[in-house]
XYZ file of C-alpha atoms in Angstrom:
710
model
C 290.058 33.423 197.726
C 293.072 33.528 199.949
C 295.916 32.054 199.376
C 295.224 29.284 202.132
C 293.425 26.826 200.262
C 292.108 25.651 203.629
C 289.155 28.443 203.311
C 287.566 27.340 200.139
C 284.335 26.974 200.712
C 281.736 25.377 197.973
C 278.386 25.692 199.529
C 274.614 24.030 198.111
C 274.254 27.234 195.940
C 277.067 27.032 194.106
C 276.282 23.595 193.624
C 272.898 24.490 192.450
C 274.951 27.156 190.379
C 276.591 25.495 188.615
C 273.797 22.906 187.458
C 271.354 25.966 186.656
C 274.736 26.772 184.262
C 274.436 23.324 182.605
C 270.237 23.868 182.436
C 270.940 27.145 180.390
C 273.573 25.346 178.245
C 270.850 22.969 177.153
C 267.904 25.179 177.008
C 269.754 27.331 174.760
C 271.080 24.898 171.924
C 268.011 23.520 172.014
C 266.525 26.643 171.259
C 268.863 27.551 168.931
C 268.583 24.796 167.375
C 272.357 24.265 166.760
C 275.665 24.591 169.288
C 277.887 23.127 171.622
C 276.526 22.572 174.493
C 278.604 19.519 175.978
C 281.870 21.708 177.205
C 280.022 24.127 178.345
C 277.900 21.586 180.920
C 280.931 19.549 181.934
C 283.640 23.006 182.199
C 280.134 24.680 184.110
C 282.066 24.299 187.136
C 285.542 25.312 186.329
C 284.244 28.283 184.716
C 281.936 29.488 187.628
C 284.870 28.947 190.443
C 287.529 31.494 188.003
C 284.674 34.160 187.651
C 283.382 33.914 191.157
C 286.767 33.402 193.008
C 289.447 34.273 190.834
C 289.269 36.868 188.072
C 289.877 40.061 188.973
C 286.871 41.842 187.295
C 284.011 44.191 187.687
C 280.883 43.537 185.291
C 279.480 47.071 185.983
C 282.813 48.056 183.733
C 284.326 45.652 181.364
C 286.986 47.741 180.145
C 288.622 48.443 183.489
C 292.291 48.622 182.883
C 293.570 46.702 185.928
C 291.184 43.803 185.211
C 292.481 40.744 184.623
C 291.806 39.269 181.273
C 290.136 36.099 179.941
C 290.114 34.389 176.952
C 288.087 31.400 175.930
C 289.993 30.071 173.038
C 287.351 26.914 172.871
C 285.254 29.385 171.461
C 283.361 27.039 170.170
C 281.607 26.631 173.590
C 280.677 30.153 173.451
C 277.928 29.298 176.398
C 280.610 28.994 178.770
C 281.098 32.611 178.355
C 278.002 34.269 177.898
C 276.267 32.472 181.004
C 279.311 33.825 183.301
C 278.799 36.523 181.339
C 274.597 36.671 182.472
C 275.296 35.306 185.764
C 277.856 37.961 187.073
C 276.070 41.102 186.378
C 277.387 41.820 182.611
C 274.653 43.775 180.382
C 274.139 40.319 178.887
C 270.006 39.430 179.705
C 268.419 35.803 179.854
C 266.581 36.706 176.621
C 270.158 36.930 174.854
C 270.839 33.429 176.288
C 267.583 32.264 174.460
C 268.640 34.263 171.248
C 271.937 32.265 170.892
C 273.394 32.084 167.601
C 270.142 34.216 165.974
C 270.310 37.337 164.007
C 270.955 40.785 165.656
C 272.065 38.736 169.194
C 275.084 39.454 171.461
C 275.157 36.143 171.277
C 276.765 34.563 168.425
C 278.259 31.086 167.573
C 281.300 32.023 168.238
C 282.261 35.063 170.416
C 283.018 38.307 168.846
C 285.172 41.122 170.289
C 283.549 44.696 170.246
C 280.207 42.988 170.144
C 279.023 41.167 173.775
C 280.689 43.566 176.673
C 283.084 41.074 178.432
C 284.552 39.459 175.493
C 287.760 39.825 175.216
C 289.090 38.227 171.670
C 286.992 36.779 169.090
C 287.897 32.636 169.028
C 286.428 30.196 167.242
C 289.354 29.236 165.153
C 290.933 26.793 167.309
C 294.177 27.852 168.645
C 294.070 31.316 167.847
C 292.689 31.837 171.654
C 295.700 30.462 173.017
C 298.605 32.673 170.915
C 296.368 35.452 171.793
C 296.233 35.401 175.125
C 300.451 34.695 174.726
C 300.258 38.544 173.444
C 298.031 39.537 175.788
C 300.090 38.469 178.753
C 303.633 39.898 176.781
C 301.672 43.529 176.573
C 301.177 43.666 180.444
C 304.322 43.408 180.947
C 305.593 45.316 178.140
C 303.084 47.958 179.635
C 304.696 47.028 183.381
C 307.991 47.957 182.108
C 306.914 51.198 180.438
C 304.863 52.562 183.700
C 306.003 51.084 187.096
C 309.433 48.987 186.023
C 310.330 48.977 189.760
C 307.916 48.298 191.890
C 307.879 44.840 193.109
C 306.221 41.773 192.009
C 302.226 41.969 192.604
C 301.989 45.624 193.648
C 302.111 47.499 190.746
C 298.317 48.600 189.385
C 299.820 47.123 186.052
C 300.349 43.399 187.977
C 297.155 41.715 186.166
C 296.781 37.948 185.354
C 295.785 36.393 181.434
C 293.282 33.161 181.931
C 292.723 30.933 179.377
C 290.252 28.011 179.049
C 291.845 25.429 176.107
C 290.299 22.645 174.385
C 291.943 19.076 172.889
C 291.354 21.080 169.467
C 293.685 24.147 170.192
C 296.002 21.779 171.592
C 295.628 19.947 168.435
C 296.785 23.529 166.355
C 299.799 23.404 165.386
C 299.527 27.414 165.927
C 299.536 26.602 170.123
C 302.640 25.151 169.644
C 304.310 27.720 168.106
C 302.682 30.251 170.911
C 303.292 28.082 174.225
C 306.551 27.425 173.452
C 307.470 31.199 173.265
C 305.144 32.130 176.287
C 307.722 29.352 177.992
C 310.532 31.113 176.643
C 309.295 34.122 177.466
C 308.526 33.256 180.915
C 305.086 34.572 180.925
C 304.518 34.107 184.867
C 301.317 36.184 184.418
C 299.586 33.497 182.274
C 297.351 30.592 183.031
C 295.925 28.154 180.996
C 293.655 25.691 182.053
C 293.087 22.922 179.627
C 290.082 20.946 179.124
C 291.036 17.536 178.747
C 287.510 15.533 177.831
C 289.611 13.013 175.342
C 286.239 14.480 172.836
C 286.294 16.539 169.925
C 283.522 16.021 166.410
C 284.757 12.862 165.518
C 284.271 11.055 168.855
C 287.252 9.675 171.029
C 290.774 11.691 170.523
C 292.516 8.644 170.901
C 291.522 8.324 166.941
C 294.125 11.643 166.582
C 295.604 12.440 169.224
C 297.711 10.220 171.598
C 301.138 12.670 173.457
C 301.631 13.138 176.237
C 300.070 17.075 176.470
C 301.354 17.695 179.852
C 304.756 16.387 178.923
C 305.027 18.526 175.629
C 304.080 22.053 178.459
C 305.965 20.989 180.792
C 308.929 20.633 177.756
C 308.147 23.949 177.084
C 309.211 25.543 180.475
C 305.353 25.837 181.951
C 304.156 24.717 185.492
C 301.734 22.065 184.721
C 299.288 20.839 187.145
C 296.851 17.943 187.044
C 293.204 17.952 188.386
C 291.710 14.630 187.262
C 288.091 14.407 188.075
C 288.022 10.906 186.818
C 290.125 9.882 189.377
C 289.049 6.405 190.921
C 287.176 5.269 188.465
C 283.978 7.462 189.696
C 283.466 11.213 188.692
C 283.914 13.367 191.452
C 283.979 17.338 190.084
C 286.539 18.056 192.666
C 286.150 21.902 192.952
C 288.359 22.528 195.649
C 291.293 20.601 193.844
C 290.914 23.178 191.089
C 290.735 26.050 193.625
C 294.097 24.759 194.704
C 295.711 24.643 191.642
C 293.984 27.789 189.994
C 295.857 29.246 193.422
C 299.112 27.826 192.851
C 299.200 28.972 189.270
C 298.270 32.433 189.791
C 301.134 32.718 192.128
C 303.382 31.352 190.088
C 305.410 34.053 188.857
C 308.643 33.063 186.947
C 306.562 30.779 184.775
C 303.509 30.299 182.580
C 301.466 27.996 184.139
C 299.106 24.511 182.273
C 296.150 23.029 184.327
C 294.977 19.830 182.782
C 291.670 19.078 184.141
C 289.738 15.502 183.383
C 286.630 15.966 182.415
C 283.996 14.279 180.898
C 282.035 16.179 178.095
C 278.237 16.684 178.523
C 278.421 15.550 182.425
C 276.024 14.465 183.670
C 273.637 13.660 180.751
C 272.940 9.773 181.338
C 272.983 8.657 177.402
C 275.504 11.145 175.564
C 277.817 12.062 177.824
C 281.528 11.002 176.741
C 279.765 11.090 172.801
C 280.615 13.019 169.726
C 277.414 13.574 169.744
C 277.272 15.453 172.425
C 279.784 18.266 171.349
C 278.700 20.161 168.332
C 274.778 19.131 168.526
C 271.432 19.911 170.725
C 270.479 16.996 172.810
C 267.296 16.421 171.511
C 264.011 16.856 174.075
C 263.935 13.499 175.534
C 268.088 13.808 176.910
C 267.627 16.939 178.285
C 264.725 16.061 180.351
C 266.846 13.260 181.764
C 269.806 15.471 182.173
C 267.588 17.279 184.627
C 266.077 14.841 186.229
C 269.896 14.315 187.349
C 270.214 17.454 188.523
C 267.006 17.255 190.422
C 265.872 20.293 188.422
C 262.232 20.430 186.642
C 262.399 18.829 183.222
C 259.018 20.823 181.903
C 260.991 24.560 182.820
C 263.483 26.090 180.459
C 265.884 28.724 180.825
C 265.015 28.768 184.959
C 267.565 30.994 186.905
C 265.806 30.588 190.759
C 266.195 33.958 192.398
C 268.125 32.794 195.315
C 270.953 31.065 192.865
C 271.126 34.491 190.412
C 271.411 36.978 193.632
C 274.625 34.557 195.213
C 275.966 34.307 191.567
C 275.445 38.444 192.112
C 277.675 38.617 194.531
C 280.884 38.879 192.172
C 279.823 42.490 191.142
C 280.593 43.412 194.892
C 283.551 41.231 195.004
C 284.640 43.093 191.562
C 283.479 46.623 193.351
C 285.847 46.177 196.200
C 288.707 45.205 194.326
C 288.101 48.313 191.321
C 288.183 50.266 194.173
C 291.373 48.692 195.806
C 293.178 48.676 192.690
C 292.100 52.700 192.439
C 293.761 53.597 194.935
C 296.938 52.271 193.882
C 296.698 53.859 190.884
C 295.570 56.919 191.901
C 299.111 56.632 193.878
C 301.128 55.953 190.781
C 299.963 58.877 189.009
C 300.720 60.989 191.836
C 303.800 59.909 192.155
C 304.482 59.766 188.915
C 303.207 62.274 186.749
C 304.822 62.087 183.601
C 304.379 58.392 182.536
C 300.450 59.421 183.609
C 300.310 61.464 180.936
C 301.388 59.105 178.406
C 299.658 56.299 179.835
C 296.107 58.807 178.977
C 297.892 59.317 175.567
C 298.330 55.602 175.063
C 294.793 54.395 176.246
C 292.992 56.795 173.841
C 295.527 55.533 171.228
C 296.287 59.557 170.424
C 299.657 60.816 168.746
C 301.924 62.770 170.159
C 301.870 66.494 169.450
C 304.353 66.664 166.638
C 305.392 63.169 166.089
C 305.567 63.337 162.285
C 308.486 66.392 162.651
C 311.115 63.185 163.170
C 309.527 61.058 160.056
C 313.041 61.276 157.821
C 312.705 62.635 154.211
C 314.375 60.922 151.483
C 317.101 62.567 148.866
C 315.805 61.762 145.120
C 317.759 60.204 143.325
C 319.674 57.783 146.257
C 318.440 54.344 145.370
C 317.138 52.497 148.028
C 314.911 49.258 148.858
C 311.692 50.329 149.971
C 312.198 47.169 153.573
C 315.564 49.732 154.240
C 313.499 52.827 154.097
C 311.086 50.818 156.373
C 313.800 50.160 159.165
C 315.123 53.590 158.475
C 311.202 55.029 159.786
C 311.413 53.185 162.014
C 314.253 54.137 163.971
C 313.658 57.702 163.406
C 310.368 57.127 165.582
C 311.775 55.139 168.057
C 312.291 57.917 170.655
C 309.156 59.989 169.817
C 306.335 56.955 170.536
C 306.990 54.660 173.183
C 303.808 52.649 172.327
C 305.353 51.476 169.021
C 307.148 48.288 169.329
C 307.598 44.852 167.148
C 310.097 42.685 165.721
C 310.197 39.649 163.465
C 309.884 35.882 162.717
C 313.677 35.482 162.740
C 313.815 37.848 159.773
C 314.668 41.002 161.535
C 318.137 41.679 159.404
C 315.783 41.168 155.881
C 312.562 42.879 156.897
C 314.798 45.718 158.509
C 312.341 45.995 161.905
C 314.986 46.457 164.751
C 314.932 49.834 165.887
C 318.482 50.383 166.868
C 319.962 50.587 170.072
C 316.396 49.162 171.606
C 316.597 46.342 173.974
C 314.828 42.929 173.483
C 311.958 41.685 175.059
C 313.569 38.683 176.313
C 313.862 37.089 179.844
C 317.704 38.546 180.691
C 319.341 35.060 181.106
C 318.107 34.411 177.362
C 320.107 38.030 175.604
C 322.105 37.395 173.245
C 325.440 39.329 172.758
C 323.602 40.142 168.832
C 320.804 41.433 170.784
C 321.257 42.045 174.468
C 317.700 42.826 176.180
C 315.966 42.533 179.149
C 312.025 41.487 180.506
C 310.613 45.033 179.830
C 312.597 45.002 176.656
C 310.943 46.311 172.800
C 312.501 44.317 170.535
C 310.482 40.735 169.731
C 311.924 37.434 168.541
C 309.377 35.490 168.200
C 311.506 32.681 166.166
C 310.498 30.892 163.234
C 306.534 31.085 164.087
C 304.552 33.139 161.532
C 301.083 32.119 162.534
C 301.929 32.452 166.401
C 303.673 35.886 165.704
C 300.119 37.323 164.278
C 297.717 36.105 166.965
C 300.314 37.629 169.874
C 300.060 40.483 167.454
C 296.790 40.434 168.508
C 296.659 39.911 171.848
C 298.951 42.751 172.668
C 296.830 45.042 170.375
C 294.082 43.465 172.337
C 295.445 44.153 175.265
C 295.707 47.824 174.922
C 298.329 50.435 175.566
C 300.870 49.977 173.151
C 301.049 49.434 169.185
C 302.759 46.161 167.784
C 304.621 45.131 164.183
C 305.820 42.046 163.171
C 307.827 40.968 159.820
C 307.911 38.505 157.705
C 308.334 37.646 153.692
C 305.193 38.505 152.004
C 305.257 34.550 151.137
C 304.783 33.547 154.073
C 301.612 36.121 154.615
C 300.428 32.272 153.917
C 301.064 30.950 157.113
C 299.682 34.223 159.104
C 296.578 34.890 157.180
C 294.346 33.156 159.737
C 295.103 35.715 162.574
C 295.424 38.298 159.861
C 291.787 37.292 158.662
C 290.812 38.025 162.460
C 292.548 41.194 163.126
C 290.262 43.107 160.431
C 287.947 41.165 162.157
C 288.433 42.481 165.224
C 289.595 46.026 163.757
C 292.654 45.854 165.499
C 295.429 48.465 164.392
C 298.453 45.798 163.955
C 300.864 46.857 161.265
C 302.571 43.743 159.311
C 305.961 44.543 157.663
C 306.213 41.950 154.685
C 309.064 42.265 152.951
C 310.758 40.639 149.595
C 307.581 41.378 147.819
C 307.436 40.282 144.454
C 310.160 38.295 142.049
C 312.423 41.289 142.604
C 314.243 39.014 145.518
C 315.460 37.117 143.434
C 317.777 34.005 143.850
C 315.935 32.548 146.290
C 313.470 31.228 143.423
C 309.601 31.003 143.015
C 309.501 29.042 146.731
C 309.707 32.118 148.113
C 308.721 34.565 145.319
C 305.488 35.283 146.025
C 302.786 35.567 142.768
C 298.996 35.994 144.107
C 299.715 37.327 147.256
C 298.688 40.863 147.105
C 295.083 40.590 145.624
C 294.597 37.444 147.647
C 295.365 39.670 150.776
C 293.331 42.504 149.211
C 290.179 40.032 149.256
C 290.222 40.095 153.474
C 287.761 42.959 154.247
C 289.232 45.572 156.684
C 292.683 44.409 155.622
C 294.605 47.861 153.945
C 297.167 46.119 151.696
C 300.217 49.212 151.289
C 302.882 48.791 148.796
C 304.970 51.837 148.201
C 307.033 52.992 145.049
C 309.711 54.292 146.871
C 310.898 55.419 149.839
C 309.180 58.677 150.099
C 306.165 57.025 149.614
C 306.921 54.539 152.625
C 307.849 57.361 154.709
C 303.933 58.770 154.608
C 302.560 55.008 153.875
C 303.420 54.138 157.854
C 302.841 58.127 158.963
C 299.222 57.291 157.390
C 299.115 53.797 159.023
C 299.680 55.123 162.678
C 296.828 57.750 161.775
C 294.467 54.665 162.018
C 293.927 53.132 164.802
C 290.608 50.475 163.782
C 292.219 48.367 161.328
C 295.806 46.041 160.771
C 297.839 46.813 157.512
C 300.133 44.844 155.653
C 303.148 47.206 154.467
C 304.536 45.119 151.737
C 308.254 45.891 150.728
C 311.010 45.478 148.340
C 314.129 43.832 149.224
C 316.110 45.267 145.848
C 316.326 48.945 145.722
C 314.513 51.074 143.948
C 314.885 54.862 143.011
C 314.036 57.740 145.291
C 312.213 59.731 142.698
C 313.007 63.212 142.519
C 309.449 64.969 143.451
C 308.472 68.659 141.948
C 310.531 67.869 138.861
C 307.056 66.812 136.815
C 305.982 64.257 139.445
C 303.640 64.987 142.041
C 304.429 64.969 146.184
C 304.749 61.291 147.627
C 302.239 63.233 150.455
C 299.012 61.187 147.679
C 300.053 58.180 149.572
C 297.725 58.559 152.030
C 294.874 59.082 149.540
C 295.822 55.076 148.413
C 296.230 56.414 144.739
C 297.041 59.611 143.007
C 298.209 60.968 139.694
C 302.460 60.632 140.240
C 303.342 62.069 136.733
C 300.536 64.209 134.530
C 300.505 63.832 130.460
C 302.020 66.530 128.642
C 301.725 66.185 124.882
C 298.465 67.267 123.059
C 297.405 69.594 125.525
C 298.249 67.497 128.655
C 294.449 65.433 128.494
C 295.873 62.000 129.300
C 294.948 59.599 126.213
C 295.898 56.107 128.503
C 296.613 55.697 132.384
C 299.567 53.637 133.632
C 298.551 52.665 136.854
C 301.090 50.810 139.224
C 302.380 49.598 142.359
C 305.573 49.420 144.441
C 308.496 48.438 142.299
C 306.980 48.594 139.436
C 306.505 52.196 139.297
C 309.491 53.114 137.687
C 308.039 51.103 134.886
C 305.186 53.076 134.441
C 307.792 55.883 134.491
C 309.977 54.297 132.016
C 307.089 53.942 129.275
C 305.309 56.830 130.191
C 308.829 58.761 128.365
C 308.525 56.301 125.562
C 304.508 57.000 124.275
C 304.890 60.822 125.488
C 307.693 60.811 122.992
C 305.967 58.976 120.201
C 302.761 61.713 120.819
C 301.147 59.785 123.235
C 299.576 62.028 126.260
C 300.308 59.273 129.116
C 299.529 59.592 132.981
C 300.832 57.811 135.319
C 298.771 56.251 138.709
C 301.249 55.158 141.857
C 298.391 53.071 144.050
C 299.905 51.671 147.056
C 296.891 51.147 149.077
C 293.897 49.910 146.801
C 292.073 50.320 150.560
C 292.791 53.859 151.124
C 292.056 54.726 147.122
C 288.625 53.505 147.692
C 287.937 55.097 151.415
C 288.457 58.236 149.150
C 285.247 60.085 147.663
C 283.899 59.490 144.280
C 285.046 63.262 142.785
C 288.184 62.539 143.509
C 288.827 59.285 142.633
C 286.943 60.549 139.170
C 290.310 63.134 139.019
C 292.704 60.099 139.471
C 291.031 57.440 137.162
C 288.276 60.068 134.805
C 286.097 57.566 132.870
C 286.492 58.540 130.108
C 289.896 57.646 129.626
C 289.293 53.828 128.896
C 292.977 53.061 127.674
C 294.536 51.870 130.412
C 297.411 49.416 131.887
C 298.396 47.792 135.429
C 301.838 47.107 136.471
C 302.083 44.664 138.891
C 304.655 42.040 139.782
C 301.841 39.637 140.642
C 298.787 38.326 139.607
C 296.496 40.680 137.598
C 293.276 39.618 139.319
C 291.369 42.125 141.166
C 292.560 44.947 138.909
C 289.959 44.918 135.966
C 288.105 46.498 138.601
C 290.245 49.686 137.628
C 291.441 48.834 134.190
C 288.036 47.962 132.856
C 286.821 46.497 129.467
C 289.407 47.866 127.703
C 292.570 47.948 129.647
C 295.341 45.562 129.564
C 297.819 44.341 132.797
C 301.377 43.939 132.929
C 301.783 41.169 135.738
C 302.707 37.532 136.214
C 300.490 34.713 136.194
C 302.944 32.062 136.868
C 305.514 31.205 139.420
C 308.837 32.764 139.434
C 312.249 31.318 139.134
C 316.106 31.421 140.695
C 317.737 34.325 139.198
C 319.094 37.648 139.950
C 315.699 40.136 139.862
C 317.126 42.003 136.053
C 316.918 39.250 134.408
C 313.591 37.661 136.214
C 312.379 40.993 135.482
C 313.373 40.654 132.120
C 312.744 36.716 131.435
C 309.175 37.253 132.784
C 308.067 40.704 131.039
C 308.152 43.135 133.629
C 309.667 45.584 131.352
C 309.283 49.349 130.206
C 308.859 48.277 126.553
C 306.035 45.614 127.457
C 304.448 48.204 129.329
C 304.091 50.336 125.996
C 302.673 47.507 123.844
C 300.201 47.011 126.145
C 299.349 50.842 126.303
C 298.970 50.465 122.362
C 296.863 47.287 122.483
C 294.651 49.128 125.024
C 294.304 52.166 123.284
C 293.186 50.522 120.060
C 290.685 48.691 122.327
C 289.296 51.585 123.530
C 289.143 53.210 120.193
C 291.446 56.457 120.867
C 291.819 58.654 118.415
C 294.853 56.844 115.370
C 295.057 53.708 117.912
C 296.749 50.852 115.580
C 297.015 52.817 112.006
C 300.297 51.905 110.198
C 301.867 53.739 107.815
C 301.884 53.797 104.047
C 304.667 51.518 101.964
C 304.876 54.414 99.709
C 304.003 51.459 96.660
């Protein structure tokens, strides 16, 4: 496309291609027996126009760094994307369209990142894709700031556009408000969202639940808003030229994000089911498919029919993509030649490779000093800031509490919105998500998906519930996102039960692919950060204390914090009776100190006691069986888990003779020392649990009383 809309052409082959798309959408859902044909049918012209004329992509190289990004936020309409990938020449065949929603296919029910070439993010839970797109736009701006900050707008190889298509459902989900408001505030001029305003959801007419002025809402956010109405005048007319003009204007707008409200009729032109909820999420049925094909002038007896001339015409986008790619490569090579140091750094970040010697920057904390693990985490981030420019992040309005602000680093914010407390600029490093935990989670995913940088985001552990859908998707996509979740127990104190997590640790551990790390002291925190950053294939939740905890004196009967990297390790070995443990105390986080105190009491009584620090169950499970048996010998059945939260999953580690010192109810408002005492999270309670477990394990001498002398 040129910038002159008067040159716009929409040929007969383009019109036929759109009709073929509609037919493929119907046929694929009929073959699968389930799916969402309606939106794919009505969005056919828009998606085809975008992929053919506007999206900067190279189907022969889906991972080209200079490409635009496309996000299908309404992932239920996966065929909207799959058919474009097929027609554009990506490695997705017609046979894969026939295998929609079937085992082993490249066309699952919702698009999955890493499974199908050309799919930039996993979508399905509505609203997530919009927030991912916001994150991608933020990452693109940060990347430009790292590598080519002084180039004129539109001249840098790091300039590209993030395109997204969303539905009524996306707009209704609260996360869309959070993310869109932040995008407007950030003035993300590299973001364009097309809103399929078709007025239909599963429950039919959206008037039953939606009456707001969506365009006014986005204008209030500060977006550049366009309206294209294909129902204007009472007749349905797919005015592709008007949409092209809106897309062109949106791409040209670089000072704010753009929102194009496209009024469509879902399922057009199905004669009986268009504009109904019936066509949203179910097959049309053979009769309606045949009738629709007749309206389109297609043979109703043919399925998955793609005329050779239509396919050849659509595949011309490959030539367009290669030409754009070649043009970009020329610009990129010139940039590399002029910026060799930045180019070397770009290569390192692209490979997710850490710089040589980076671990030397990690602090070592003085033994004996009490320090909250959240404070230790903040010191680690400050130390890493100069050596890891890819690491950036912030907090959901809790920066001071989460200790997520790298000292001296500018905020990522348009200059007019910087504050006295947080000076910055549009290429800054410190992120401010506002009180928007859900959007923060999905935006972090978008940043990681874009590539080139490594994001983290902070809030209180209890508010991980607000983030959970995005966290789950990060695990599903294997994204290296770090969540800094502080105030990790009743230890946060006076804020009371609304802010005190109880069930959260095990609820989060239940998410496959998510590492949940709860370090015991400052040095475990440093090793935890090191280990997290060495992992590039999964997200991590770092759960940190508000209250101060002792920094253990290592090497004086206590093992090195290096064991943190293995998830669980013997912190203190049994000493009495030959040093063979009779009972094992397994603890995490701030409760490790209780286990150590209990060990002193038990050892003083003559009970050989081992303390295992278990900062990360997932890392421990990744070790070989020999190591796990070395730490937790099967022969030692007397065990106690100690954690200020629900015991839920500890039975796996303590066995049938084990006991749990835990919290099986909500907390209360008081200082943390009072709460731990009142709720039985004490060394004495751990000792009592150990004695009970020894009895259950039939340990020699356990439970034997003393004679009265009578």
